[in-house]
Short mmCIF file of C-alpha atoms and ligand atoms in Angstrom, two decimals:
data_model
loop_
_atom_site.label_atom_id
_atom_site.label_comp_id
_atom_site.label_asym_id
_atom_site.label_seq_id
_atom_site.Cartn_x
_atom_site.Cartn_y
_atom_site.Cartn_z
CA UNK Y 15 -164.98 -30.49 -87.53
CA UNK Y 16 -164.16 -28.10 -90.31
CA UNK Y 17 -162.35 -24.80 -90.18
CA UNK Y 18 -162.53 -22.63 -93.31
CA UNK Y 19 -159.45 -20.49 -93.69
CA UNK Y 20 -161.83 -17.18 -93.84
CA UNK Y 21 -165.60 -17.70 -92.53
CA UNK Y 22 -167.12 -14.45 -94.94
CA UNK Y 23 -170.33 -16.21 -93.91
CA UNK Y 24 -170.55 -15.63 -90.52
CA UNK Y 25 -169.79 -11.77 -91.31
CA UNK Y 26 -172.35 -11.28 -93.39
CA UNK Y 27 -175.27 -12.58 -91.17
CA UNK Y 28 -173.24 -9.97 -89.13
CA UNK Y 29 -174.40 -7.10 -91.15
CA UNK Y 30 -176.87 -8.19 -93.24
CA UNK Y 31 -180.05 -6.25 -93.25
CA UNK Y 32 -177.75 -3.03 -93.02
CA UNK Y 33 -176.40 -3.98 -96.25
CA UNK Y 34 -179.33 -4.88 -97.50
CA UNK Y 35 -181.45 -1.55 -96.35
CA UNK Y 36 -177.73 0.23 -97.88
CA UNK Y 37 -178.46 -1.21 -101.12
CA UNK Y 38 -181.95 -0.69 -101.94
CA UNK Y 39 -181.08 2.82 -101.71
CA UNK Y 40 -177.96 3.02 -103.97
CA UNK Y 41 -180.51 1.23 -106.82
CA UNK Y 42 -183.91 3.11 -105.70
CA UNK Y 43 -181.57 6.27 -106.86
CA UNK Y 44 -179.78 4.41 -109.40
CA UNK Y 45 -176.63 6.75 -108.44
CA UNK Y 46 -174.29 3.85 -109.48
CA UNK Y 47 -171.19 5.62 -110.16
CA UNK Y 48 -169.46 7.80 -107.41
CA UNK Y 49 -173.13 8.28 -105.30
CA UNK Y 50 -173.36 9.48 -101.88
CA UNK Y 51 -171.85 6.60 -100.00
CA UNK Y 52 -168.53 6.42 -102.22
CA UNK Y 53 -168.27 10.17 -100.50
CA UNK Y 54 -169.40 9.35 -97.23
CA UNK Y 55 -166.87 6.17 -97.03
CA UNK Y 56 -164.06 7.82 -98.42
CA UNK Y 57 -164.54 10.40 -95.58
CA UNK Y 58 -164.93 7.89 -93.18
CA UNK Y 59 -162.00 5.83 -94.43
CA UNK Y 60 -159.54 9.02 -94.22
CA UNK Y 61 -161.10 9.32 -90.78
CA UNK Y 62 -160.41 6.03 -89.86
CA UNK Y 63 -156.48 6.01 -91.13
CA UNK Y 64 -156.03 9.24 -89.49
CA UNK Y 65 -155.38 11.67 -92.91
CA UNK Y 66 -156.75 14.32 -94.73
CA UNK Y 67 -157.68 12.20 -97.60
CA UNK Y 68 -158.87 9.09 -99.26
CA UNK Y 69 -160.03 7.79 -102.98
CA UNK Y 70 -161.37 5.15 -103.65
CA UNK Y 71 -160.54 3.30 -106.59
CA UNK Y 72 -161.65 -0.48 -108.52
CA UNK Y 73 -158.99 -2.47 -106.20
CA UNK Y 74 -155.63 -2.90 -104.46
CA UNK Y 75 -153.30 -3.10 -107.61
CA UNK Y 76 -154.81 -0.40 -109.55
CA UNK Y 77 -154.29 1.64 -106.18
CA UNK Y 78 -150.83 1.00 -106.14
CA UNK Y 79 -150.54 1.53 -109.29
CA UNK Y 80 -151.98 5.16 -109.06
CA UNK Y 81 -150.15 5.68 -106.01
CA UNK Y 82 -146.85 5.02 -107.60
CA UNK Y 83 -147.74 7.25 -110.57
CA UNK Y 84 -148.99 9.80 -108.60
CA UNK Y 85 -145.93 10.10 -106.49
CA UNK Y 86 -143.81 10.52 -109.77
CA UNK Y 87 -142.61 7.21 -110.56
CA UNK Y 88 -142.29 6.97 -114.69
CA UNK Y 89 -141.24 4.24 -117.08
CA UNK Y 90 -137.35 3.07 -116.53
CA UNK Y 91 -137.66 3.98 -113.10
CA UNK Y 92 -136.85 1.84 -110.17
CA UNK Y 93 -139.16 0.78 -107.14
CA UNK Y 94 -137.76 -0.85 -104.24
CA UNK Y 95 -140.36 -3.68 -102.91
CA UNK Y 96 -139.85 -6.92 -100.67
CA UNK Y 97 -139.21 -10.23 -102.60
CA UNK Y 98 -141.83 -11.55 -100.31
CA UNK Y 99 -145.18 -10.00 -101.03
CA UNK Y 100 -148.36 -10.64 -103.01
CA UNK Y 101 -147.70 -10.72 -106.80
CA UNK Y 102 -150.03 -7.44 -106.96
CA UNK Y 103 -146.74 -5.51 -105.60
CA UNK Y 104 -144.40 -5.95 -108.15
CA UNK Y 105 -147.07 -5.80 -110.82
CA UNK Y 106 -148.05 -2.39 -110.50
CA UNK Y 107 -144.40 -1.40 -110.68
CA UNK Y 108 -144.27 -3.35 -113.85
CA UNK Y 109 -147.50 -1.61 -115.18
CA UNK Y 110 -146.18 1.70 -115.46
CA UNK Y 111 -143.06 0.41 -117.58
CA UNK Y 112 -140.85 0.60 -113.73
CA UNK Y 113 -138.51 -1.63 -112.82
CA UNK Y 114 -139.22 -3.71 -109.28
CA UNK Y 115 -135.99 -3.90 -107.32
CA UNK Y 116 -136.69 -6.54 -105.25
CA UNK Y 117 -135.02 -6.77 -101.60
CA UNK Y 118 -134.93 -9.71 -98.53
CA UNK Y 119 -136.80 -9.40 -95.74
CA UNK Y 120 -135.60 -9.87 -91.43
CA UNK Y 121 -136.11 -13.18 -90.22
CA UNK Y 122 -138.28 -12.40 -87.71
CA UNK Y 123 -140.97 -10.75 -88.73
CA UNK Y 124 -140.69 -11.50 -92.95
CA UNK Y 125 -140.78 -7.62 -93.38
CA UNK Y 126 -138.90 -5.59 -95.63
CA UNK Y 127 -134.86 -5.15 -94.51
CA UNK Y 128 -134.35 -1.42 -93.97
CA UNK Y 129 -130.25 -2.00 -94.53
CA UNK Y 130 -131.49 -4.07 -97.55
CA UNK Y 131 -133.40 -0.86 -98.62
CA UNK Y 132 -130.86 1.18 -98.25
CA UNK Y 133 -127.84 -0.51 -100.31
CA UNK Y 134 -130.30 -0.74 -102.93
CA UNK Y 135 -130.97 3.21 -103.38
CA UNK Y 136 -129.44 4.07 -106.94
CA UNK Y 137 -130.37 7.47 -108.54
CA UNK Y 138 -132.67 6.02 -110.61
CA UNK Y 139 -135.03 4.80 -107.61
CA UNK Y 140 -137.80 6.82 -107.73
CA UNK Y 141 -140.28 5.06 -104.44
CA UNK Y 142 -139.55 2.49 -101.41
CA UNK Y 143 -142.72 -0.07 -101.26
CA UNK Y 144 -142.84 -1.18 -97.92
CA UNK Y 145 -145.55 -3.71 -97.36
CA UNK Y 146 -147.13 -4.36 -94.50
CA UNK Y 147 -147.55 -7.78 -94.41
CA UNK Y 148 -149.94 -9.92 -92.22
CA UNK Y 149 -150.70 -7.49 -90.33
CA UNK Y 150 -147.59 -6.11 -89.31
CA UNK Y 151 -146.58 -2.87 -90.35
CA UNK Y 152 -143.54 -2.97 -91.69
CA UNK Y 153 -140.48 -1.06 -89.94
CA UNK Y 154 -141.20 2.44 -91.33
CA UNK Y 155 -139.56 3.99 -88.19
CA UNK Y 156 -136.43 3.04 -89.82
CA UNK Y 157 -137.23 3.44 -92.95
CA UNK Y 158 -138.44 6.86 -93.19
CA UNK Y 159 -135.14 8.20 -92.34
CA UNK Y 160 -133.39 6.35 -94.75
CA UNK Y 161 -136.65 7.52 -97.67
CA UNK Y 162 -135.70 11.08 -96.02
CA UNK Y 163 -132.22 10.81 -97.00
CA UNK Y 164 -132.38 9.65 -100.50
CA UNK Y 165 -134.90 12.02 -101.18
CA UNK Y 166 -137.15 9.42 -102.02
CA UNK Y 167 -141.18 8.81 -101.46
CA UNK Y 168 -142.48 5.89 -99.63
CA UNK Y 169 -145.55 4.57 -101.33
CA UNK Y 170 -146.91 1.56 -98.42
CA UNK Y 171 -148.72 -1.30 -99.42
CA UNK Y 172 -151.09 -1.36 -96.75
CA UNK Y 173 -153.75 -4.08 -98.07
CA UNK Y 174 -153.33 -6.84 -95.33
CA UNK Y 175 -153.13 -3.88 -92.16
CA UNK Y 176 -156.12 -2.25 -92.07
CA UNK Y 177 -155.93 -0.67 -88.49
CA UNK Y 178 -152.81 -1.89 -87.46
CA UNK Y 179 -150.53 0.60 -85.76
CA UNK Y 180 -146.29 1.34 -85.32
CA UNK Y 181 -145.66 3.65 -82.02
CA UNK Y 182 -149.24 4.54 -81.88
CA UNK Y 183 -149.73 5.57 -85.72
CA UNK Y 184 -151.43 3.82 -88.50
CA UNK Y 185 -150.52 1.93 -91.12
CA UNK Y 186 -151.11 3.93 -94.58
CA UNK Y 187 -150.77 7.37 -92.83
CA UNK Y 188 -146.77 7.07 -92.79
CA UNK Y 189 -145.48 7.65 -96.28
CA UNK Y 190 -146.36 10.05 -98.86
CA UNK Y 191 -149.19 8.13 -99.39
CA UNK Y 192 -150.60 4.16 -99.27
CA UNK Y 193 -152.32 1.85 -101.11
CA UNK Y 194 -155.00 -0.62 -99.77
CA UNK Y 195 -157.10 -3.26 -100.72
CA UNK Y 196 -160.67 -4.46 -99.79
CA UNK Y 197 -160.67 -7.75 -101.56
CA UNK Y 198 -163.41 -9.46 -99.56
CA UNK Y 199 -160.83 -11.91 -97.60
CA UNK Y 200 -158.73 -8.81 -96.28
CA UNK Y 201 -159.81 -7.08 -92.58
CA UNK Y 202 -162.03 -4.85 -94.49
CA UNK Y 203 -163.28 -6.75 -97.32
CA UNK Y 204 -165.42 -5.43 -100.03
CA UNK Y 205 -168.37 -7.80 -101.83
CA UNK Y 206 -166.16 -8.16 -104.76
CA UNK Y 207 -163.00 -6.20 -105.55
CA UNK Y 208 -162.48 -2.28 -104.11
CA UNK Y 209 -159.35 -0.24 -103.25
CA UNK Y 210 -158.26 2.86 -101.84
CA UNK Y 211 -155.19 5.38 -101.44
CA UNK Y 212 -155.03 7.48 -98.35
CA UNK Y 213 -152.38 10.20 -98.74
CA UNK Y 214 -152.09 13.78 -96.11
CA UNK Y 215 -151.00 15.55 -99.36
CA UNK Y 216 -153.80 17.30 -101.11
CA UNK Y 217 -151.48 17.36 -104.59
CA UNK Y 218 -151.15 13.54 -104.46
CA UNK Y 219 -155.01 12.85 -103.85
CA UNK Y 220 -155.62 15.39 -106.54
CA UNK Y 221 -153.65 13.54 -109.09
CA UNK Y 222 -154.90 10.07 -108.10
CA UNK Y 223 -158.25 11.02 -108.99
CA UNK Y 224 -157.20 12.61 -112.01
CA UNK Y 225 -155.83 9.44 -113.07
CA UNK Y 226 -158.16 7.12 -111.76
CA UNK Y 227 -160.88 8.81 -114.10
CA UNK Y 228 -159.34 9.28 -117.70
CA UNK Y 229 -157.03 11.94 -116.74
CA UNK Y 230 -160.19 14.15 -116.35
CA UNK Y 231 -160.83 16.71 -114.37
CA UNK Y 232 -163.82 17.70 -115.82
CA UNK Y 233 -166.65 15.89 -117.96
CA UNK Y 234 -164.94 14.63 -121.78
CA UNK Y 235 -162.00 17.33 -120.88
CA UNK Y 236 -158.97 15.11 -120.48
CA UNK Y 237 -155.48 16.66 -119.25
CA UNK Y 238 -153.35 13.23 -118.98
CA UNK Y 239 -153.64 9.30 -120.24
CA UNK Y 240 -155.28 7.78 -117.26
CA UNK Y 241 -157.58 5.17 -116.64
CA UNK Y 242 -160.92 3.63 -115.29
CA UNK Y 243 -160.69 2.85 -111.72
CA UNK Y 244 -163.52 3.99 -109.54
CA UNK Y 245 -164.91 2.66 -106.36
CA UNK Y 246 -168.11 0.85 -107.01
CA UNK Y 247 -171.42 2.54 -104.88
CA UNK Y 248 -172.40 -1.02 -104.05
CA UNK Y 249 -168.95 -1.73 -102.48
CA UNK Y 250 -168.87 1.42 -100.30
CA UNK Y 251 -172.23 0.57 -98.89
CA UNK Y 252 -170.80 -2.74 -98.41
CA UNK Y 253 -167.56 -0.89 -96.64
CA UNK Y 254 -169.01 1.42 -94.75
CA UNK Y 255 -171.64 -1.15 -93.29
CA UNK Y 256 -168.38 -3.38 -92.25
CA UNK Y 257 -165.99 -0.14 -91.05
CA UNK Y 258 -168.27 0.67 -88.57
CA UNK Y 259 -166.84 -2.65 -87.19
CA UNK Y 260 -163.28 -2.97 -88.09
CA UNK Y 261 -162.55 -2.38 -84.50
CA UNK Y 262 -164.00 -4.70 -83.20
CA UNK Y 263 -163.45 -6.92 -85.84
CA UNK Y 264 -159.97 -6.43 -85.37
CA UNK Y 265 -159.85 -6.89 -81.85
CA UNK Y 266 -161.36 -10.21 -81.76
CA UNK Y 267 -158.76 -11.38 -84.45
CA UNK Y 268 -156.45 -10.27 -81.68
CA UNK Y 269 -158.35 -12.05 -79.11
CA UNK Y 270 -157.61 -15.77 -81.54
CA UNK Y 271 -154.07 -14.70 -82.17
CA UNK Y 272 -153.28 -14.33 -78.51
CA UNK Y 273 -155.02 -17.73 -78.00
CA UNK Y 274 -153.28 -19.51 -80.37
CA UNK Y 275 -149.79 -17.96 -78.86
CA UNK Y 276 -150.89 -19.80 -75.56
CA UNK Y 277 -151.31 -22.86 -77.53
CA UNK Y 278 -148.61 -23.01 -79.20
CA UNK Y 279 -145.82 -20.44 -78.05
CA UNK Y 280 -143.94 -23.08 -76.21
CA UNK Y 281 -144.00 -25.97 -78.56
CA UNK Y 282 -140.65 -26.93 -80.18
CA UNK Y 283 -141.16 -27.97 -83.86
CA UNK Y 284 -143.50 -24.70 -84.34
CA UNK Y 285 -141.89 -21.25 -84.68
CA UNK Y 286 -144.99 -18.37 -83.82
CA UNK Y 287 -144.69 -14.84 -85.03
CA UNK Y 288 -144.07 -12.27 -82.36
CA UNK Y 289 -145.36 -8.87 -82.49
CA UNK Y 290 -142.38 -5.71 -82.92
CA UNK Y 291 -142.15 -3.73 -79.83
CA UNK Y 292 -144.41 -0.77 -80.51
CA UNK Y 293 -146.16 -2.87 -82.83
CA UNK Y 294 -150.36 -3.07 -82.98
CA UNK Y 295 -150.84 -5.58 -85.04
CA UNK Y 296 -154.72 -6.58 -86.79
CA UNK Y 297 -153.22 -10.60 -87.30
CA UNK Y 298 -154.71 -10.38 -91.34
CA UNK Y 299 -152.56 -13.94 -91.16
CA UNK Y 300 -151.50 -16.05 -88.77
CA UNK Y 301 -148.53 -17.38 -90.11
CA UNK Y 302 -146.54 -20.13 -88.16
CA UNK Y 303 -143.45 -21.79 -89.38
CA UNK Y 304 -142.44 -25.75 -89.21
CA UNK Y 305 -140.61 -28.21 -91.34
CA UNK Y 306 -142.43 -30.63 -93.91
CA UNK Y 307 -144.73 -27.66 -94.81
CA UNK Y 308 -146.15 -29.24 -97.65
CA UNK Y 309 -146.75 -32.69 -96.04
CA UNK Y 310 -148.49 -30.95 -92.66
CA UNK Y 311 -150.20 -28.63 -95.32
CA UNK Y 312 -151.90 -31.40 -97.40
CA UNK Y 313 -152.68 -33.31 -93.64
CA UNK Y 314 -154.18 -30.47 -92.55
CA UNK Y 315 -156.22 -29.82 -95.50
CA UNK Y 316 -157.22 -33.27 -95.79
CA UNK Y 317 -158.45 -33.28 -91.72
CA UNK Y 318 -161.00 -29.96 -92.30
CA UNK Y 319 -158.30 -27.06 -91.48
CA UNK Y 320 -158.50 -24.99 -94.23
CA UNK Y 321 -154.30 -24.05 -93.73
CA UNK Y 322 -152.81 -21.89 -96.16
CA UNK Y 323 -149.37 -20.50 -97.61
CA UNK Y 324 -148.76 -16.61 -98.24
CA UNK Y 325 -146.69 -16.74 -100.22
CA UNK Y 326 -145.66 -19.84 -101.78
CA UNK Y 327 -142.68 -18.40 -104.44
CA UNK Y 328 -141.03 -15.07 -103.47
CA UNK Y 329 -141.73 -12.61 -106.58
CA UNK Y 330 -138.10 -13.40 -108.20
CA UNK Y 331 -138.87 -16.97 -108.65
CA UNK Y 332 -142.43 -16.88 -109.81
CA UNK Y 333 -142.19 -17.78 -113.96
CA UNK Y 334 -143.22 -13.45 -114.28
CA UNK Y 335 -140.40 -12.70 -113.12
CA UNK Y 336 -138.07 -14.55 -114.52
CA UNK Y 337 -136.56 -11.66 -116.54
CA UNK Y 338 -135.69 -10.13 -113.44
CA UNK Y 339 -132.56 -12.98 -113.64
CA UNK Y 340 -132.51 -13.51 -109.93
CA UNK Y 341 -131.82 -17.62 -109.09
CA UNK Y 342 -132.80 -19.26 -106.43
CA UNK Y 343 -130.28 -17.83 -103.47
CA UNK Y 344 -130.85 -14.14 -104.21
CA UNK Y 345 -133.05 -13.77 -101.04
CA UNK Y 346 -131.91 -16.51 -98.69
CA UNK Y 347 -134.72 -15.65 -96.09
CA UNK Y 348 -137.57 -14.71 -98.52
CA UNK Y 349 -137.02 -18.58 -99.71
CA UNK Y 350 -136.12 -20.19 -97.04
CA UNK Y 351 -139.24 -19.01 -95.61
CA UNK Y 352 -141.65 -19.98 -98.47
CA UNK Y 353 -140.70 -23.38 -97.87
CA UNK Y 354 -142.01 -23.16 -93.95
CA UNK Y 355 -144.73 -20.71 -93.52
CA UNK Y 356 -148.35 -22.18 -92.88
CA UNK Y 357 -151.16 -19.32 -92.51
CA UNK Y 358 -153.61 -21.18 -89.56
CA UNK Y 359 -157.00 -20.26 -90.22
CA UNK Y 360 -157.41 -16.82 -87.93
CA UNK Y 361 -160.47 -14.29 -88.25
CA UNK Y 362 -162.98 -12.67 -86.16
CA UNK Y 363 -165.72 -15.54 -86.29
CA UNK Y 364 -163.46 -18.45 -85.11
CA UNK Y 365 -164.44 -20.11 -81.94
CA UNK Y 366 -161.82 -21.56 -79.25
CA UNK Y 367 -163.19 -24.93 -80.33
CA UNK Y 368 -162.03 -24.14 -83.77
CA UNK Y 369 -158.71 -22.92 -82.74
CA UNK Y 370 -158.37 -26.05 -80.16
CA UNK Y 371 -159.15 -28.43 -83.31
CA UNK Y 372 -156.36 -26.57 -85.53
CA UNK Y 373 -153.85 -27.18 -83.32
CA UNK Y 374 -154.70 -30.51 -82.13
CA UNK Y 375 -154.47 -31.63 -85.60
CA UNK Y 376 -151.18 -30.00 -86.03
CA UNK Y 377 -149.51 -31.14 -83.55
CA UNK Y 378 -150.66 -34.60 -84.58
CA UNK Y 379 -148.99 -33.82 -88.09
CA UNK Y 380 -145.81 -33.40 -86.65
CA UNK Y 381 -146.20 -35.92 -84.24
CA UNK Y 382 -146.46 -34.01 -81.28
C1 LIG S 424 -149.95 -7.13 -100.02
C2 LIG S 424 -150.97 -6.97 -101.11
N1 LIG S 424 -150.78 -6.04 -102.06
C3 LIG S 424 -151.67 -5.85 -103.04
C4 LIG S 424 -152.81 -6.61 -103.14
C5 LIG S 424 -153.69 -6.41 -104.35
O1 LIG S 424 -154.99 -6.08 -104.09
P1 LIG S 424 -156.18 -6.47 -105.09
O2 LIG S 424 -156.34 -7.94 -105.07
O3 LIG S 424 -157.35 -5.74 -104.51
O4 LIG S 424 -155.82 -5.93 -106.44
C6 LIG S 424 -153.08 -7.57 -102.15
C7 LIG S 424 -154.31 -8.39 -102.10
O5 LIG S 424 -154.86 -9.00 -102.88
C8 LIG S 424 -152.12 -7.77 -101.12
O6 LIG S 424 -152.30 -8.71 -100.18
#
């Protein structure tokens, strides 16, 4: 048996002739830039996050990227992030000329420390970057309070939690506005790349669009350096075809997280993740943790599971960030944790068959 990691597939037979009848519209008009369903999805999008607004833009790092600059932050300032996120993070921070002030996560749940947050506030911070990471959102109960106090905004990196929930509200509708990303693998996933910031505050979406389209706010009249980052028309018809079932989508992932809990909750040798009290979470990973990763990886691999690791090196020890002068030991649970986690294939096509065959073969890996 195999068992890809993401079955993209099985989603599109899902929606196919939707798509299809989508996109022989967007080219019988030939509206390819910012046509009707860019509008329509960014509506429905806002909708769907619960806030006033939403703009779409080319993908997840330019979006945080905006988001950051929109909110104020400026070259020499400081952005507090997690040590263990994707790459994409830390690089938007970098893009503006900011400096990422990376932080250790809890144990638990690999989510960013809010005391870790907080001894890291200098004056010169100028946005917290939680991210909410396989489809968790990360503890902004207690970290809004301590963004509140330092007068600082929280920009979220909501790119892996489309849908998921804290006490009954959504991730990306918590800060003073979020980034997201549709890259196709994520639980709304574009046909190619796509992002999005979702913001309440009317001045933030105003200047995200400003700068997401040359600093224009009118045709070849151009009020600050900005860039090029627009939401393709074919990816919102692709979007909105696959919002319509991000519910249910997300429920089923659910559904295969709760089964592999009953498969392998009890088993010594394999730690699960546990959901946070309050906590809705859309499983964008499942991410277990044992010993001899990269032995059970390869085994895995090599027997059809399609097993993978998010992330392998915390930011501070990738070979980018090397000028950030952190060793090994500067985020004992960030690394300590790169060496165990193994994301088990999870998404909304997989069969209990599948799921059965994963952990049979895992347990045979660590000879179980
Ligand atoms: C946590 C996180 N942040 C940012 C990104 C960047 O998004 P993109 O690849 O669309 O630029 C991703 C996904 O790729 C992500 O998982």
């Amino acid at each position: 048996m195999r068992v890809p990691f993401v079955d993209l597939a099985a989603q599109q037979a899902e929606i196919d002739d939707e798509v299809r009848r989508g996109l022989d519209d967007v080219f019988a008009r030939t509206a390819f830039i910012g046509g009707e369903a860019v509008q329509l999805f960014e509506r429905e999008y806002a909708e769907f996050v619960e806030v006033s607004h939403c703009i779409g833009v080319a993908n997840g790092t330019d979006a945080l990227e905006l988001a950051l600059r929109a909110v104020g932050v400026v070259p020499g300032g400081e952005v507090i992030l997690p040590a263990n996120t994707f790459i994409a993070t830390a690089e938007a921070v970098s893009r503006i000329g900011a400096v990422p002030v990376l932080v250790d996560v809890d144990d638990e749940h690999l989510l960013i420390d809010p005391g870790a947050v907080e001894r890291a506030i200098t004056d010169r911070t100028q946005a917290i970057v939680p991210v909410h990471l396989f489809g968790q959102v990360a503890p902004l109960d207690q970290l809004m309070p301590v963004a509140e106090a330092a007068g600082v905004p929280i920009v979220e990196d909501a790119a892996q939690a489309q849908g998921a929930r804290l006490h009954g509200r959504g991730a990306g509708s918590w800060g003073a506005c979020a980034a997201t990303s549709f890259y196709p693998g994520k639980n709304l996933g574009a046909a190619g790349d796509a992002g999005a910031v979702t913001t309440d505050d009317p001045q933030i979406a105003a200047r995200v669009r400003l700068l997401g389209s040359h600093g224009s706010p009118t045709k070849y009249v151009h009020d600050v350096v900005g860039m090029n980052s627009r939401l393709d028309t074919v990816q919102a018809v692709v979007l909105r075809t696959k919002l319509a079932r991000l519910e249910k989508w997300n429920e089923l992932r659910v559904e295969a997280a709760r089964r592999y809990g009953r498969l392998l909750d009890d088993v010594a040798g394999v730690r699960t993740p546990r959901t946070r009290t309050g906590s809705t979470d859309v499983w964008h990973l499942y991410v277990v943790r044992v010993s001899q990763r990269d032995r059970v990886l390869g085994e895995l691999n090599a027997a059809g599971v399609g097993a993978a690791i998010h992330y392998p090196t915390p930011v501070h020890l990738t070979k980018a960030y090397a000028h950030l002068k952190l060793t090994a030991g500067a985020f004992p649970v960030a690394e300590r944790a790169a060496g165990e986690i193994l994301s088990l294939p999870l998404h909304p096509h997989i069969s209990a068959e599948q799921q059965e065959y994963v952990v049979e073969r895992l347990l045979s890996c660590l000879g179980i």
